[in-house]
Amino acid sequence: GGGGGGGGGGEEEFVVRPQCLVSHVGFRPDYELARELQVHLCYASEGPMKLASSLLAARVAAERGGDASAAGDCLSQAPPGRDLLTTPEPRFHVLGAKSYGRASSFLLAIGHKQVQGVVALLAEALLPKLSK
């Protein structure tokens, strides 16, 4: 009994039993926590404005460069710089999937880089004050 592939070309059926499943589709960011804070959000993506603007500019540049497929290729993107993760609210940063809003190009590897960048940013800002 085949799995819908037709013609018995030596294909073997197998069952995948994952220990963990991460679902990252179809969600909108929930900003209830930040409702009273100064966070400038993009009206189109619902991501923080600086990062949303940068992502849009990169997509438009790829499209204008004649490579429309690269515009939607999340694997070719570079992690955002630390300055793109800041908000008008002091020491409040939006990271991870929420930082991309409704954009579907977020990768967990990007989220890890975001966290590393913000931890370094906070260390630079706070550690000199702690040593005084």
Short mmCIF file of C-alpha atoms in Angstrom, two decimals:
data_model
loop_
_atom_site.label_atom_id
_atom_site.label_comp_id
_atom_site.label_asym_id
_atom_site.label_seq_id
_atom_site.Cartn_x
_atom_site.Cartn_y
_atom_site.Cartn_z
CA GLY A 1 0.00 0.00 0.00
CA GLY A 2 1.58 3.21 -1.14
CA GLY A 3 1.55 6.68 0.23
CA GLY A 4 -0.03 8.38 -2.76
CA GLY A 5 3.05 8.38 -4.99
CA GLY A 6 1.76 5.84 -7.46
CA GLY A 7 4.04 3.44 -9.30
CA GLY A 8 5.98 1.30 -6.65
CA GLY A 9 9.40 2.62 -7.71
CA GLY A 10 11.09 1.14 -4.64
CA GLU A 11 9.97 3.93 -2.33
CA GLU A 12 9.83 3.02 1.34
CA GLU A 13 7.28 4.41 3.73
CA PHE A 14 8.49 5.79 7.04
CA VAL A 15 6.99 7.46 10.07
CA VAL A 16 8.46 10.58 11.68
CA ARG A 17 8.07 10.77 15.46
CA PRO A 18 9.49 14.13 16.54
CA GLN A 19 10.23 14.83 20.19
CA CYS A 20 9.50 18.50 19.74
CA LEU A 21 7.61 20.51 17.14
CA VAL A 22 7.98 24.27 16.76
CA SER A 23 5.11 25.89 14.91
CA HIS A 24 5.89 29.32 13.50
CA VAL A 25 3.13 30.13 11.05
CA GLY A 26 0.10 32.36 10.87
CA PHE A 27 0.56 34.27 14.10
CA ARG A 28 0.31 37.99 14.67
CA PRO A 29 2.45 39.66 17.33
CA ASP A 30 0.74 40.39 20.63
CA TYR A 31 1.87 43.77 21.97
CA GLU A 32 -0.35 43.84 25.05
CA LEU A 33 2.76 43.94 27.27
CA ALA A 34 4.09 47.00 25.44
CA ARG A 35 0.79 48.84 24.98
CA GLU A 36 1.79 51.67 27.36
CA LEU A 37 5.40 51.86 26.14
CA GLN A 38 6.91 53.96 23.37
CA VAL A 39 7.25 51.35 20.65
CA HIS A 40 6.88 52.59 17.08
CA LEU A 41 5.28 49.78 15.05
CA CYS A 42 5.02 49.43 11.29
CA TYR A 43 1.39 49.60 10.24
CA ALA A 44 1.95 46.99 7.50
CA SER A 45 3.94 44.29 9.29
CA GLU A 46 3.31 45.14 12.95
CA GLY A 47 7.03 44.82 13.60
CA PRO A 48 9.19 47.53 15.20
CA MET A 49 9.57 50.36 12.69
CA LYS A 50 13.38 50.43 12.35
CA LEU A 51 13.65 46.73 11.58
CA ALA A 52 10.50 46.66 9.44
CA SER A 53 11.84 49.53 7.34
CA SER A 54 15.18 47.76 6.90
CA LEU A 55 13.53 44.47 5.88
CA LEU A 56 11.32 46.28 3.36
CA ALA A 57 14.30 48.17 1.92
CA ALA A 58 16.24 44.90 1.49
CA ARG A 59 13.29 43.26 -0.25
CA VAL A 60 12.77 46.22 -2.60
CA ALA A 61 16.50 46.34 -3.42
CA ALA A 62 16.49 42.62 -4.30
CA GLU A 63 13.43 43.06 -6.51
CA ARG A 64 14.93 46.08 -8.27
CA GLY A 65 18.16 44.17 -8.76
CA GLY A 66 16.24 41.75 -10.96
CA ASP A 67 16.29 38.88 -8.47
CA ALA A 68 12.70 38.61 -7.29
CA SER A 69 13.35 35.17 -5.79
CA ALA A 70 16.06 36.63 -3.52
CA ALA A 71 13.55 39.16 -2.22
CA GLY A 72 11.63 36.38 -0.50
CA ASP A 73 14.60 34.15 0.35
CA CYS A 74 14.85 34.19 4.12
CA LEU A 75 18.02 32.04 4.01
CA SER A 76 19.99 34.81 2.27
CA GLN A 77 19.24 37.52 4.84
CA ALA A 78 21.82 38.95 7.21
CA PRO A 79 21.01 39.36 10.90
CA PRO A 80 19.88 42.91 11.75
CA GLY A 81 22.33 45.22 13.42
CA ARG A 82 21.84 46.08 17.08
CA ASP A 83 20.70 49.60 16.21
CA LEU A 84 17.71 48.18 14.32
CA LEU A 85 16.52 46.42 17.47
CA THR A 86 16.20 49.54 19.61
CA THR A 87 12.90 51.30 20.23
CA PRO A 88 12.09 54.79 21.53
CA GLU A 89 11.43 53.12 24.91
CA PRO A 90 14.73 53.01 26.85
CA ARG A 91 16.12 49.48 27.24
CA PHE A 92 13.08 47.88 25.62
CA HIS A 93 13.85 45.65 22.66
CA VAL A 94 11.55 43.50 20.54
CA LEU A 95 13.30 40.25 19.61
CA GLY A 96 12.53 36.96 17.97
CA ALA A 97 9.51 36.26 15.81
CA LYS A 98 7.71 39.29 17.23
CA SER A 99 10.43 41.56 15.81
CA TYR A 100 9.46 40.51 12.28
CA GLY A 101 5.78 41.14 12.95
CA ARG A 102 3.70 39.37 10.33
CA ALA A 103 6.66 38.93 7.97
CA SER A 104 7.28 35.27 7.25
CA SER A 105 11.04 35.50 6.77
CA PHE A 106 12.06 35.13 10.43
CA LEU A 107 14.51 32.33 11.25
CA LEU A 108 15.43 31.05 14.72
CA ALA A 109 19.10 31.64 13.86
CA ILE A 110 18.26 35.32 13.33
CA GLY A 111 16.56 35.38 16.73
CA HIS A 112 19.68 33.96 18.39
CA LYS A 113 21.81 36.68 16.76
CA GLN A 114 19.31 39.31 17.92
CA VAL A 115 19.59 38.13 21.52
CA GLN A 116 23.39 38.12 21.35
CA GLY A 117 23.40 41.66 19.95
CA VAL A 118 21.02 43.07 22.55
CA VAL A 119 22.84 41.36 25.44
CA ALA A 120 26.06 43.00 24.20
CA LEU A 121 24.28 46.33 23.84
CA LEU A 122 22.89 46.14 27.38
CA ALA A 123 26.25 45.02 28.77
CA GLU A 124 27.92 48.05 27.20
CA ALA A 125 25.28 50.35 28.65
CA LEU A 126 25.01 48.85 32.12
CA LEU A 127 28.37 47.34 33.06
CA PRO A 128 30.33 50.63 33.20
CA LYS A 129 27.68 51.96 35.58
CA LEU A 130 27.94 48.89 37.79
CA SER A 131 31.71 49.26 38.22
CA LYS A 132 31.42 52.81 39.61
#
